[in-house]
Short mmCIF file of C-alpha atoms in Angstrom, two decimals:
data_model
loop_
_atom_site.label_atom_id
_atom_site.label_comp_id
_atom_site.label_asym_id
_atom_site.label_seq_id
_atom_site.Cartn_x
_atom_site.Cartn_y
_atom_site.Cartn_z
CA MET A 1 10.27 284.48 -30.13
CA THR A 2 13.81 285.78 -30.14
CA ILE A 3 16.51 284.37 -32.37
CA SER A 4 18.41 283.10 -29.32
CA ALA A 5 15.35 281.20 -28.05
CA SER A 6 14.68 279.88 -31.54
CA LEU A 7 18.29 278.78 -31.85
CA ASP A 8 18.16 277.02 -28.47
CA SER A 9 14.93 275.32 -29.49
CA LEU A 10 16.45 274.06 -32.76
CA LEU A 11 19.61 272.88 -31.01
CA ASN A 12 17.49 271.03 -28.44
CA LYS A 13 15.51 269.33 -31.22
CA LEU A 14 18.76 268.31 -32.89
CA LEU A 15 19.97 266.81 -29.63
CA ILE A 16 16.70 264.94 -29.05
CA TYR A 17 16.58 263.54 -32.60
CA THR A 18 20.21 262.48 -32.36
CA GLN A 19 19.58 260.71 -29.03
CA SER A 20 16.59 258.92 -30.55
CA LEU A 21 18.65 257.92 -33.56
CA GLU A 22 21.45 256.61 -31.35
CA GLN A 23 18.97 254.48 -29.38
CA SER A 24 17.36 253.19 -32.54
CA VAL A 25 20.68 252.32 -34.19
CA ALA A 26 21.96 250.62 -31.03
CA ASP A 27 18.82 248.46 -30.87
CA GLU A 28 19.62 245.16 -32.58
CA GLU A 29 15.95 244.67 -33.48
CA SER A 30 15.60 247.99 -35.30
CA GLU A 31 15.57 248.14 -39.06
CA PRO A 32 17.45 250.72 -41.13
CA GLU A 33 14.14 251.86 -42.61
CA ASP A 34 13.18 253.06 -39.12
CA TRP A 35 16.18 255.37 -39.04
CA ILE A 36 15.17 257.29 -42.14
CA GLU A 37 12.43 259.28 -40.40
CA LEU A 38 14.81 260.38 -37.66
CA LEU A 39 17.51 261.23 -40.18
CA ASP A 40 15.02 263.32 -42.17
CA LYS A 41 13.92 265.22 -39.06
CA ARG A 42 17.54 265.86 -38.11
CA GLN A 43 18.27 267.13 -41.60
CA GLU A 44 15.33 269.56 -41.43
CA VAL A 45 16.66 270.95 -38.15
CA MET A 46 20.18 271.22 -39.58
CA ASP A 47 18.82 273.07 -42.63
CA SER A 48 17.03 275.51 -40.33
CA LEU A 49 20.22 276.00 -38.32
CA SER A 50 22.16 276.62 -41.53
CA SER A 51 19.75 279.35 -42.56
CA ILE A 52 20.15 281.01 -39.14
CA PHE A 53 23.94 280.77 -39.36
CA SER A 54 23.87 282.27 -42.87
CA GLN A 55 22.33 285.38 -41.31
CA GLY A 56 25.50 285.82 -39.26
CA ILE A 57 24.22 284.41 -35.97
CA GLN A 58 26.92 282.64 -33.95
CA LEU A 59 26.70 280.00 -31.24
CA THR A 60 27.82 280.76 -27.72
CA GLU A 61 30.39 278.53 -26.02
CA ASP A 62 27.67 277.29 -23.68
CA GLN A 63 25.49 276.26 -26.65
CA LYS A 64 28.42 274.47 -28.24
CA LYS A 65 29.13 272.54 -25.03
CA SER A 66 25.50 271.82 -24.19
CA TYR A 67 24.23 270.85 -27.62
CA LEU A 68 26.84 270.40 -30.32
CA GLN A 69 29.43 268.46 -28.34
CA PRO A 70 26.96 265.75 -27.23
CA VAL A 71 25.53 265.57 -30.78
CA ASN A 72 29.03 265.15 -32.20
CA ASP A 73 29.90 262.46 -29.64
CA MET A 74 26.74 260.54 -30.49
CA ASP A 75 27.42 260.88 -34.22
CA LEU A 76 30.86 259.35 -33.69
CA LYS A 77 29.13 256.32 -32.13
CA ILE A 78 26.29 256.14 -34.65
CA HIS A 79 28.28 256.16 -37.88
CA PRO A 80 30.34 252.98 -37.27
CA ILE A 81 27.22 251.05 -36.22
CA MET A 82 25.33 252.23 -39.30
CA ASP A 83 28.27 251.33 -41.56
CA ARG A 84 28.50 247.86 -40.02
CA LYS A 85 24.78 247.24 -40.51
CA LYS A 86 25.00 248.58 -44.05
CA LYS A 87 27.80 246.13 -44.91
CA LEU A 88 25.82 243.28 -43.34
CA LEU A 89 22.78 244.16 -45.46
CA GLU A 90 24.93 244.39 -48.59
CA SER A 91 26.37 240.93 -47.99
CA GLU A 92 22.89 239.50 -47.34
CA MET A 93 21.65 241.06 -50.58
CA MET A 94 24.60 239.62 -52.52
CA ASN A 95 23.93 236.15 -51.10
CA MET A 96 20.26 236.46 -51.96
CA ASN A 97 21.08 237.53 -55.53
CA LYS A 98 23.50 234.60 -55.88
CA SER A 99 20.82 232.18 -54.70
CA LYS A 100 18.33 233.73 -57.08
CA ALA A 101 20.76 233.43 -60.00
CA VAL A 102 21.42 229.76 -59.20
CA ASN A 103 17.70 229.04 -59.01
CA GLN A 104 17.13 230.77 -62.35
CA GLN A 105 19.98 228.88 -63.99
CA TYR A 106 19.07 225.41 -62.79
CA GLY A 107 15.35 225.88 -62.42
CA GLU A 108 13.59 222.98 -60.75
CA PHE A 109 16.60 220.69 -60.92
CA GLY A 110 18.39 222.32 -58.01
CA GLN A 111 15.40 222.06 -55.71
CA SER A 112 14.17 218.52 -56.31
CA TYR A 113 15.30 215.12 -55.14
CA SER A 114 17.39 213.21 -57.63
CA PRO A 115 17.32 209.40 -57.59
CA TYR A 116 20.92 209.39 -58.84
CA GLY A 117 22.28 211.46 -55.95
CA ALA A 118 23.11 214.28 -58.33
CA PHE A 119 21.45 216.23 -61.05
CA PHE A 120 22.50 216.69 -64.61
CA ASP A 121 23.22 220.17 -65.87
CA LYS A 122 21.23 220.36 -69.10
CA LYS A 123 21.85 224.08 -69.53
CA LYS A 124 25.40 223.73 -70.87
#
């Protein structure tokens, strides 16, 4: 297999993995854990490409237009969506930790019915 064919093969894999990642990220039902496998595969391809480029191999203009430009365009769409979902998860985790802290502080008093309409804070 020639270096040019190998390079085209790697660039095609990068494009395919990036398209799959874009579809997965755009899917509202997908979980961030699902993205990790695709990100790992993309990173492996990028590492292989880096080793080829370190040998002095250059991309042709056609390869740049056919592979790298679409990958870059998709990355520009993917990153904001991933950041938004990351911030949403962070806020959900903060709310969960707050709820957990309140439950630990007040124990069973915060969860039970009080005949007085309120509960007494005995922790203070």
